[in-house]
Amino acid sequence: MQLGMVGLGRMGANMTRRLMRGGHTMVVSDLSADAVKGIAGEGAVASSSLDDLVSKLNPPRAAWIMVPAGDPTEKTVQALISTMQVGDAIIDGGNSNFKDDVRRSKLCAAKGVHYVDVGTSGGVWGLERGYCMMIGGPKETVQRLDPIFKTLAPGRGDIPRTPGREKMAGTAENGYIHCGPSGSGHFVKMVHNGIEYGMMQAYAEGFDIFKNATSKELPEDIRYDLNLPDIAEVWRRGSVVSSWLLDLTAIALTENPTLSEYSGFVQDSGEGRWTIQAALEEAVPAEVLTAALYTRFRSRQDHTFAEKMLSAMRQKFGGHVEPKSH
């Protein structure tokens, strides 16, 4: 298929590369002319503006937006709506609030343009591993774009099949699903990120307890000088708490068991806050996710080893670079 990619940052550029490897034709746009030139040198079609990008796409067109959530995405959607035609599709693959998707989908529908929201997980590793995608939007449009999603997704790989799954249809085993109407894709990704906060916090607190097992406040006979890289590694091997986040933790601890290059200042990207807001609106208790979010707020005041663990995991899966420790 032919697809326009707007935004050539860490994820947009690698998604473009993965799609080109899969045989798709990519027309690219970015505020950085150098970024466009670089990807064009790898086989993409360069464009000088959003209007130019749309002009180089064949109807029914499809343009994937991979720019920061909020105002940059809003301005890009508005610009594309003004130049796209009936039957074209706008895909937001960033981390937009699902309520913004619902509003934008109505604006697009008024112009006959289809709007698809895609919650995308995979971070800087997605080029090789593939991207897990949670998709919202009109069923017919999502089906038309399926070759794009199939190429970006990781596929079944070597993950053992869930017992009984052979009786079920769908694309979930390939790493992507159509969740439902507009906004549902980013809603599922939002909660995914909220859960991610909680999982990361649990690992971080556990390893903080290990690190402080040498505390002079403890009786000498129950002080333990533990090998944190070895603990992370052994848990990867058959433990019920194994996960990709633990894999990344093991990498970070192997590189530097003290994590001294991390400050412990931990940002939140927005989805955690929105998850808690959704829980409040639904009157659903979310104690763990709420506590994990508040810990990120506190991390900006004083830093523990647990927060350095969180910084390390964020850097490993998403390329997020926290301020260095002083």
mmCIF file of C-alpha atoms in Angstrom:
data_model
loop_
_atom_site.group_PDB
_atom_site.id
_atom_site.type_symbol
_atom_site.label_atom_id
_atom_site.label_comp_id
_atom_site.label_asym_id
_atom_site.label_seq_id
_atom_site.Cartn_x
_atom_site.Cartn_y
_atom_site.Cartn_z
ATOM 1 C CA MET A 1 0.000 0.000 0.000
ATOM 2 C CA GLN A 2 0.881 3.655 -0.186
ATOM 3 C CA LEU A 3 0.889 5.618 3.067
ATOM 4 C CA GLY A 4 1.850 9.114 4.163
ATOM 5 C CA MET A 5 3.843 9.426 7.404
ATOM 6 C CA VAL A 6 3.764 12.772 9.189
ATOM 7 C CA GLY A 7 6.452 12.939 11.869
ATOM 8 C CA LEU A 8 9.829 11.228 11.645
ATOM 9 C CA GLY A 9 10.888 11.100 15.273
ATOM 10 C CA ARG A 10 12.071 7.943 17.033
ATOM 11 C CA MET A 11 8.906 5.977 16.326
ATOM 12 C CA GLY A 12 7.721 7.599 13.092
ATOM 13 C CA ALA A 13 11.039 7.012 11.353
ATOM 14 C CA ASN A 14 11.301 3.382 12.448
ATOM 15 C CA MET A 15 7.680 2.675 11.530
ATOM 16 C CA THR A 16 8.409 4.112 8.091
ATOM 17 C CA ARG A 17 11.431 1.826 7.762
ATOM 18 C CA ARG A 18 9.461 -1.249 8.841
ATOM 19 C CA LEU A 19 6.692 -0.463 6.351
ATOM 20 C CA MET A 20 9.183 0.028 3.519
ATOM 21 C CA ARG A 21 10.803 -3.282 4.409
ATOM 22 C CA GLY A 22 7.332 -4.798 4.062
ATOM 23 C CA GLY A 23 6.980 -3.467 0.518
ATOM 24 C CA HIS A 24 4.811 -0.411 1.181
ATOM 25 C CA THR A 25 5.383 2.943 -0.528
ATOM 26 C CA MET A 26 5.938 5.754 1.965
ATOM 27 C CA VAL A 27 5.509 9.488 1.419
ATOM 28 C CA VAL A 28 7.037 11.353 4.368
ATOM 29 C CA SER A 29 6.816 14.772 5.991
ATOM 30 C CA ASP A 30 8.517 16.363 8.989
ATOM 31 C CA LEU A 31 9.341 19.823 10.295
ATOM 32 C CA SER A 32 12.990 18.844 9.898
ATOM 33 C CA ALA A 33 14.088 18.872 6.259
ATOM 34 C CA ASP A 34 17.114 16.806 7.274
ATOM 35 C CA ALA A 35 14.876 14.084 8.716
ATOM 36 C CA VAL A 36 12.889 13.958 5.480
ATOM 37 C CA LYS A 37 16.068 13.857 3.403
ATOM 38 C CA GLY A 38 17.490 11.048 5.528
ATOM 39 C CA ILE A 39 14.451 8.773 5.184
ATOM 40 C CA ALA A 40 14.123 9.656 1.491
ATOM 41 C CA GLY A 41 17.668 8.378 1.106
ATOM 42 C CA GLU A 42 16.409 5.033 2.380
ATOM 43 C CA GLY A 43 13.648 4.821 -0.222
ATOM 44 C CA ALA A 44 10.772 7.010 0.947
ATOM 45 C CA VAL A 45 9.195 9.746 -1.183
ATOM 46 C CA ALA A 46 9.991 13.178 0.259
ATOM 47 C CA SER A 47 7.451 15.971 0.606
ATOM 48 C CA SER A 48 7.997 19.614 1.448
ATOM 49 C CA SER A 49 4.698 20.260 3.254
ATOM 50 C CA LEU A 50 1.455 18.570 4.283
ATOM 51 C CA ASP A 51 -0.212 19.820 1.098
ATOM 52 C CA ASP A 52 2.651 18.364 -0.911
ATOM 53 C CA LEU A 53 2.360 15.070 0.962
ATOM 54 C CA VAL A 54 -1.366 14.807 0.221
ATOM 55 C CA SER A 55 -0.780 15.674 -3.447
ATOM 56 C CA LYS A 56 1.634 12.755 -3.750
ATOM 57 C CA LEU A 57 -0.825 10.227 -2.315
ATOM 58 C CA ASN A 58 -3.247 8.319 -4.525
ATOM 59 C CA PRO A 59 -6.946 8.287 -3.529
ATOM 60 C CA PRO A 60 -8.293 6.924 -1.317
ATOM 61 C CA ARG A 61 -5.413 8.445 0.614
ATOM 62 C CA ALA A 62 -4.156 7.490 4.051
ATOM 63 C CA ALA A 63 -1.888 9.648 6.217
ATOM 64 C CA TRP A 64 -0.447 8.446 9.533
ATOM 65 C CA ILE A 65 0.290 11.152 12.126
ATOM 66 C CA MET A 66 3.188 10.411 14.496
ATOM 67 C CA VAL A 67 3.774 13.736 16.249
ATOM 68 C CA PRO A 68 3.489 14.720 19.946
ATOM 69 C CA ALA A 69 -0.012 14.562 21.425
ATOM 70 C CA GLY A 70 -1.890 17.772 22.077
ATOM 71 C CA ASP A 71 -1.474 20.910 20.003
ATOM 72 C CA PRO A 72 0.954 19.438 17.400
ATOM 73 C CA THR A 73 -1.468 16.601 16.629
ATOM 74 C CA GLU A 74 -4.469 18.954 16.640
ATOM 75 C CA LYS A 75 -2.852 21.321 14.144
ATOM 76 C CA THR A 76 -1.788 18.433 11.902
ATOM 77 C CA VAL A 77 -5.267 16.907 11.866
ATOM 78 C CA GLN A 78 -6.855 20.265 11.071
ATOM 79 C CA ALA A 79 -4.382 20.874 8.245
ATOM 80 C CA LEU A 80 -5.000 17.451 6.731
ATOM 81 C CA ILE A 81 -8.779 17.802 6.988
ATOM 82 C CA SER A 82 -8.586 21.021 4.983
ATOM 83 C CA THR A 83 -6.788 19.370 2.070
ATOM 84 C CA MET A 84 -7.970 15.751 2.060
ATOM 85 C CA GLN A 85 -10.957 14.520 0.082
ATOM 86 C CA VAL A 86 -13.972 12.277 0.641
ATOM 87 C CA GLY A 87 -12.901 8.707 1.321
ATOM 88 C CA ASP A 88 -9.418 9.600 2.565
ATOM 89 C CA ALA A 89 -8.243 8.488 5.998
ATOM 90 C CA ILE A 90 -6.312 10.185 8.813
ATOM 91 C CA ILE A 91 -4.584 7.870 11.301
ATOM 92 C CA ASP A 92 -3.394 9.199 14.661
ATOM 93 C CA GLY A 93 -0.769 6.805 15.995
ATOM 94 C CA GLY A 94 0.414 9.003 18.855
ATOM 95 C CA ASN A 95 -0.749 9.168 22.461
ATOM 96 C CA SER A 96 -3.809 11.373 22.071
ATOM 97 C CA ASN A 97 -6.572 11.555 24.641
ATOM 98 C CA PHE A 98 -9.438 9.331 23.458
ATOM 99 C CA LYS A 99 -11.926 12.152 23.996
ATOM 100 C CA ASP A 100 -10.011 14.233 21.458
ATOM 101 C CA ASP A 101 -10.342 11.336 19.021
ATOM 102 C CA VAL A 102 -14.126 11.324 19.370
ATOM 103 C CA ARG A 103 -14.235 15.059 18.667
ATOM 104 C CA ARG A 104 -11.828 14.875 15.731
ATOM 105 C CA SER A 105 -13.640 11.922 14.193
ATOM 106 C CA LYS A 106 -16.796 14.039 14.021
ATOM 107 C CA LEU A 107 -14.908 16.896 12.367
ATOM 108 C CA CYS A 108 -13.486 14.466 9.825
ATOM 109 C CA ALA A 109 -16.839 12.801 9.196
ATOM 110 C CA ALA A 110 -18.352 16.184 8.307
ATOM 111 C CA LYS A 111 -15.826 16.375 5.444
ATOM 112 C CA GLY A 112 -16.249 12.721 4.452
ATOM 113 C CA VAL A 113 -12.794 11.875 5.785
ATOM 114 C CA HIS A 114 -12.313 8.766 7.941
ATOM 115 C CA TYR A 115 -10.497 9.032 11.266
ATOM 116 C CA VAL A 116 -8.650 6.119 12.871
ATOM 117 C CA ASP A 117 -6.933 6.221 16.261
ATOM 118 C CA VAL A 118 -4.143 3.730 16.888
ATOM 119 C CA GLY A 119 -2.658 3.216 20.328
ATOM 120 C CA THR A 120 0.867 2.066 19.529
ATOM 121 C CA SER A 121 3.236 0.244 21.888
ATOM 122 C CA GLY A 122 6.728 -0.885 21.019
ATOM 123 C CA GLY A 123 8.959 2.088 21.631
ATOM 124 C CA VAL A 124 12.424 2.255 20.150
ATOM 125 C CA TRP A 125 12.495 -1.529 19.744
ATOM 126 C CA GLY A 126 9.556 -1.613 17.338
ATOM 127 C CA LEU A 127 11.590 -1.604 14.133
ATOM 128 C CA GLU A 128 12.748 -5.151 14.784
ATOM 129 C CA ARG A 129 10.140 -6.431 17.269
ATOM 130 C CA GLY A 130 7.090 -4.860 15.658
ATOM 131 C CA TYR A 131 4.404 -2.683 17.239
ATOM 132 C CA CYS A 132 1.447 -3.784 19.319
ATOM 133 C CA MET A 133 -1.544 -1.773 18.101
ATOM 134 C CA MET A 134 -4.955 -1.027 19.563
ATOM 135 C CA ILE A 135 -7.175 0.478 16.851
ATOM 136 C CA GLY A 136 -10.358 2.528 16.935
ATOM 137 C CA GLY A 137 -12.434 3.775 14.039
ATOM 138 C CA PRO A 138 -14.841 2.730 11.267
ATOM 139 C CA LYS A 139 -14.675 -1.006 10.596
ATOM 140 C CA GLU A 140 -14.504 -0.676 6.805
ATOM 141 C CA THR A 141 -11.632 1.809 6.980
ATOM 142 C CA VAL A 142 -9.705 -0.315 9.457
ATOM 143 C CA GLN A 143 -10.143 -3.328 7.162
ATOM 144 C CA ARG A 144 -8.874 -1.320 4.179
ATOM 145 C CA LEU A 145 -5.773 -0.357 6.142
ATOM 146 C CA ASP A 146 -5.171 -3.899 7.410
ATOM 147 C CA PRO A 147 -2.046 -4.461 5.236
ATOM 148 C CA ILE A 148 -0.415 -1.515 7.043
ATOM 149 C CA PHE A 149 -1.283 -2.832 10.491
ATOM 150 C CA LYS A 150 -0.243 -6.361 9.597
ATOM 151 C CA THR A 151 3.207 -5.187 8.484
ATOM 152 C CA LEU A 152 3.765 -3.030 11.563
ATOM 153 C CA ALA A 153 2.592 -5.715 13.983
ATOM 154 C CA PRO A 154 5.008 -8.278 15.449
ATOM 155 C CA GLY A 155 3.073 -11.308 14.178
ATOM 156 C CA ARG A 156 2.709 -14.527 16.170
ATOM 157 C CA GLY A 157 6.437 -15.083 16.558
ATOM 158 C CA ASP A 158 7.432 -17.782 19.030
ATOM 159 C CA ILE A 159 4.956 -16.865 21.783
ATOM 160 C CA PRO A 160 3.084 -20.025 22.861
ATOM 161 C CA ARG A 161 -0.544 -20.023 21.835
ATOM 162 C CA THR A 162 -3.096 -19.374 24.593
ATOM 163 C CA PRO A 163 -5.015 -22.645 25.198
ATOM 164 C CA GLY A 164 -8.380 -22.436 23.467
ATOM 165 C CA ARG A 165 -7.325 -19.530 21.268
ATOM 166 C CA GLU A 166 -7.461 -21.748 18.182
ATOM 167 C CA LYS A 167 -11.259 -21.585 18.425
ATOM 168 C CA MET A 168 -11.254 -17.792 18.201
ATOM 169 C CA ALA A 169 -10.912 -15.580 15.142
ATOM 170 C CA GLY A 170 -9.328 -12.170 14.820
ATOM 171 C CA THR A 171 -5.925 -10.537 14.656
ATOM 172 C CA ALA A 172 -5.032 -10.373 18.371
ATOM 173 C CA GLU A 173 -2.465 -13.168 18.077
ATOM 174 C CA ASN A 174 -0.677 -11.128 15.429
ATOM 175 C CA GLY A 175 -0.313 -8.171 17.782
ATOM 176 C CA TYR A 176 -3.110 -5.818 16.728
ATOM 177 C CA ILE A 177 -6.866 -5.519 17.228
ATOM 178 C CA HIS A 178 -9.763 -3.331 16.153
ATOM 179 C CA CYS A 179 -11.104 -2.306 19.557
ATOM 180 C CA GLY A 180 -14.249 -0.522 18.375
ATOM 181 C CA PRO A 181 -15.413 2.948 17.296
ATOM 182 C CA SER A 182 -13.433 6.185 17.374
ATOM 183 C CA GLY A 183 -11.473 6.726 20.562
ATOM 184 C CA SER A 184 -11.531 3.104 21.673
ATOM 185 C CA GLY A 185 -8.019 2.399 20.419
ATOM 186 C CA HIS A 186 -6.464 5.199 22.421
ATOM 187 C CA PHE A 187 -8.703 4.346 25.387
ATOM 188 C CA VAL A 188 -7.264 0.815 25.509
ATOM 189 C CA LYS A 189 -3.723 2.152 25.049
ATOM 190 C CA MET A 190 -4.342 4.702 27.822
ATOM 191 C CA VAL A 191 -5.244 1.978 30.319
ATOM 192 C CA HIS A 192 -2.308 -0.103 29.008
ATOM 193 C CA ASN A 193 0.007 2.748 29.977
ATOM 194 C CA GLY A 194 -1.673 3.138 33.354
ATOM 195 C CA ILE A 195 -1.023 -0.549 34.034
ATOM 196 C CA GLU A 196 2.536 -0.056 32.806
ATOM 197 C CA TYR A 197 3.023 2.591 35.515
ATOM 198 C CA GLY A 198 1.904 0.114 38.169
ATOM 199 C CA MET A 199 4.094 -2.734 36.904
ATOM 200 C CA MET A 200 7.154 -0.513 36.691
ATOM 201 C CA GLN A 201 6.532 0.819 40.187
ATOM 202 C CA ALA A 202 6.266 -2.708 41.616
ATOM 203 C CA TYR A 203 9.627 -3.740 40.129
ATOM 204 C CA ALA A 204 11.221 -0.465 41.210
ATOM 205 C CA GLU A 205 10.068 -0.761 44.833
ATOM 206 C CA GLY A 206 11.103 -4.406 45.049
ATOM 207 C CA PHE A 207 14.624 -3.688 43.853
ATOM 208 C CA ASP A 208 14.815 -0.694 46.180
ATOM 209 C CA ILE A 209 14.150 -3.083 49.072
ATOM 210 C CA PHE A 210 16.941 -5.323 47.804
ATOM 211 C CA LYS A 211 19.354 -2.405 47.535
ATOM 212 C CA ASN A 212 18.644 -1.287 51.093
ATOM 213 C CA ALA A 213 18.986 -4.775 52.572
ATOM 214 C CA THR A 214 22.473 -3.669 53.711
ATOM 215 C CA SER A 215 21.031 -0.868 55.841
ATOM 216 C CA LYS A 216 22.837 -0.241 59.131
ATOM 217 C CA GLU A 217 19.396 0.119 60.668
ATOM 218 C CA LEU A 218 19.021 -3.661 60.334
ATOM 219 C CA PRO A 219 20.484 -6.248 62.709
ATOM 220 C CA GLU A 220 23.795 -7.407 61.252
ATOM 221 C CA ASP A 221 22.668 -11.007 60.853
ATOM 222 C CA ILE A 222 19.850 -10.045 58.466
ATOM 223 C CA ARG A 223 21.795 -7.650 56.295
ATOM 224 C CA TYR A 224 22.203 -8.950 52.755
ATOM 225 C CA ASP A 225 24.534 -7.600 50.071
ATOM 226 C CA LEU A 226 22.502 -8.797 47.089
ATOM 227 C CA ASN A 227 23.518 -9.030 43.433
ATOM 228 C CA LEU A 228 20.735 -7.077 41.734
ATOM 229 C CA PRO A 229 21.685 -7.927 38.126
ATOM 230 C CA ASP A 230 21.623 -11.643 39.040
ATOM 231 C CA ILE A 231 18.224 -11.352 40.710
ATOM 232 C CA ALA A 232 16.749 -9.642 37.661
ATOM 233 C CA GLU A 233 18.309 -12.289 35.438
ATOM 234 C CA VAL A 234 17.121 -15.296 37.430
ATOM 235 C CA TRP A 235 13.571 -13.899 37.516
ATOM 236 C CA ARG A 236 13.617 -13.826 33.724
ATOM 237 C CA ARG A 237 14.047 -17.601 33.764
ATOM 238 C CA GLY A 238 10.741 -19.227 34.627
ATOM 239 C CA SER A 239 9.504 -16.770 37.267
ATOM 240 C CA VAL A 240 5.847 -15.731 37.335
ATOM 241 C CA VAL A 241 6.951 -12.084 37.408
ATOM 242 C CA SER A 242 8.928 -12.292 34.157
ATOM 243 C CA SER A 243 8.058 -9.684 31.527
ATOM 244 C CA TRP A 244 9.624 -7.448 28.892
ATOM 245 C CA LEU A 245 9.916 -4.714 31.511
ATOM 246 C CA LEU A 246 11.951 -7.117 33.632
ATOM 247 C CA ASP A 247 14.103 -7.903 30.586
ATOM 248 C CA LEU A 248 14.848 -4.193 30.243
ATOM 249 C CA THR A 249 15.526 -3.925 33.973
ATOM 250 C CA ALA A 250 18.068 -6.735 33.689
ATOM 251 C CA ILE A 251 19.807 -4.909 30.829
ATOM 252 C CA ALA A 252 20.001 -1.662 32.792
ATOM 253 C CA LEU A 253 21.325 -3.349 35.953
ATOM 254 C CA THR A 254 23.893 -5.339 33.990
ATOM 255 C CA GLU A 255 25.163 -2.119 32.435
ATOM 256 C CA ASN A 256 25.433 -0.419 35.833
ATOM 257 C CA PRO A 257 24.120 -2.002 39.063
ATOM 258 C CA THR A 258 23.998 1.394 40.825
ATOM 259 C CA LEU A 259 22.111 3.157 38.005
ATOM 260 C CA SER A 260 24.230 6.205 38.831
ATOM 261 C CA GLU A 261 23.647 7.750 35.400
ATOM 262 C CA TYR A 262 19.936 8.177 36.206
ATOM 263 C CA SER A 263 18.625 10.990 38.392
ATOM 264 C CA GLY A 264 15.368 9.355 39.436
ATOM 265 C CA PHE A 265 13.365 12.279 38.024
ATOM 266 C CA VAL A 266 10.479 10.455 36.334
ATOM 267 C CA GLN A 267 8.132 12.123 33.868
ATOM 268 C CA ASP A 268 4.584 11.000 33.109
ATOM 269 C CA SER A 269 3.397 11.186 29.539
ATOM 270 C CA GLY A 270 -0.271 11.892 30.284
ATOM 271 C CA GLU A 271 -1.895 8.498 29.864
ATOM 272 C CA GLY A 272 -1.490 7.662 33.543
ATOM 273 C CA ARG A 273 -3.412 10.789 34.534
ATOM 274 C CA TRP A 274 -6.114 10.067 31.962
ATOM 275 C CA THR A 275 -6.428 6.485 33.199
ATOM 276 C CA ILE A 276 -7.067 7.700 36.746
ATOM 277 C CA GLN A 277 -9.561 10.249 35.422
ATOM 278 C CA ALA A 278 -11.411 7.474 33.566
ATOM 279 C CA ALA A 279 -11.417 5.369 36.748
ATOM 280 C CA LEU A 280 -12.951 8.292 38.642
ATOM 281 C CA GLU A 281 -15.604 8.801 35.961
ATOM 282 C CA GLU A 282 -16.459 5.090 36.076
ATOM 283 C CA ALA A 283 -16.243 4.911 39.911
ATOM 284 C CA VAL A 284 -13.679 2.118 39.572
ATOM 285 C CA PRO A 285 -11.081 1.757 42.382
ATOM 286 C CA ALA A 286 -7.543 2.026 40.966
ATOM 287 C CA GLU A 287 -5.334 2.187 44.054
ATOM 288 C CA VAL A 288 -2.151 0.756 42.525
ATOM 289 C CA LEU A 289 -2.270 2.841 39.356
ATOM 290 C CA THR A 290 -3.034 5.993 41.325
ATOM 291 C CA ALA A 291 -0.165 5.381 43.748
ATOM 292 C CA ALA A 292 2.220 4.760 40.851
ATOM 293 C CA LEU A 293 1.227 8.064 39.246
ATOM 294 C CA TYR A 294 1.669 9.984 42.498
ATOM 295 C CA THR A 295 5.115 8.450 42.953
ATOM 296 C CA ARG A 296 6.139 9.953 39.628
ATOM 297 C CA PHE A 297 5.023 13.348 40.893
ATOM 298 C CA ARG A 298 7.026 12.883 44.095
ATOM 299 C CA SER A 299 10.103 11.788 42.131
ATOM 300 C CA ARG A 300 10.529 15.364 40.947
ATOM 301 C CA GLN A 301 11.229 16.466 44.522
ATOM 302 C CA ASP A 302 13.600 13.776 45.873
ATOM 303 C CA HIS A 303 14.938 10.617 44.311
ATOM 304 C CA THR A 304 15.245 7.016 45.460
ATOM 305 C CA PHE A 305 16.809 4.002 43.831
ATOM 306 C CA ALA A 306 13.287 2.927 42.861
ATOM 307 C CA GLU A 307 12.921 6.046 40.747
ATOM 308 C CA LYS A 308 16.268 5.419 39.079
ATOM 309 C CA MET A 309 14.860 1.988 38.190
ATOM 310 C CA LEU A 310 11.831 3.673 36.618
ATOM 311 C CA SER A 311 14.091 6.046 34.671
ATOM 312 C CA ALA A 312 16.172 3.122 33.441
ATOM 313 C CA MET A 313 13.133 1.170 32.227
ATOM 314 C CA ARG A 314 11.717 4.226 30.428
ATOM 315 C CA GLN A 315 15.038 4.792 28.681
ATOM 316 C CA LYS A 316 15.286 1.166 27.615
ATOM 317 C CA PHE A 317 11.814 0.746 26.133
ATOM 318 C CA GLY A 318 11.092 4.235 24.870
ATOM 319 C CA GLY A 319 14.378 6.072 24.586
ATOM 320 C CA HIS A 320 13.218 8.535 27.249
ATOM 321 C CA VAL A 321 16.244 10.355 28.674
ATOM 322 C CA GLU A 322 15.832 11.744 32.192
ATOM 323 C CA PRO A 323 18.044 14.524 33.603
ATOM 324 C CA LYS A 324 21.379 13.209 34.863
ATOM 325 C CA SER A 325 22.112 12.911 38.555
ATOM 326 C CA HIS A 326 24.379 15.564 40.085
#
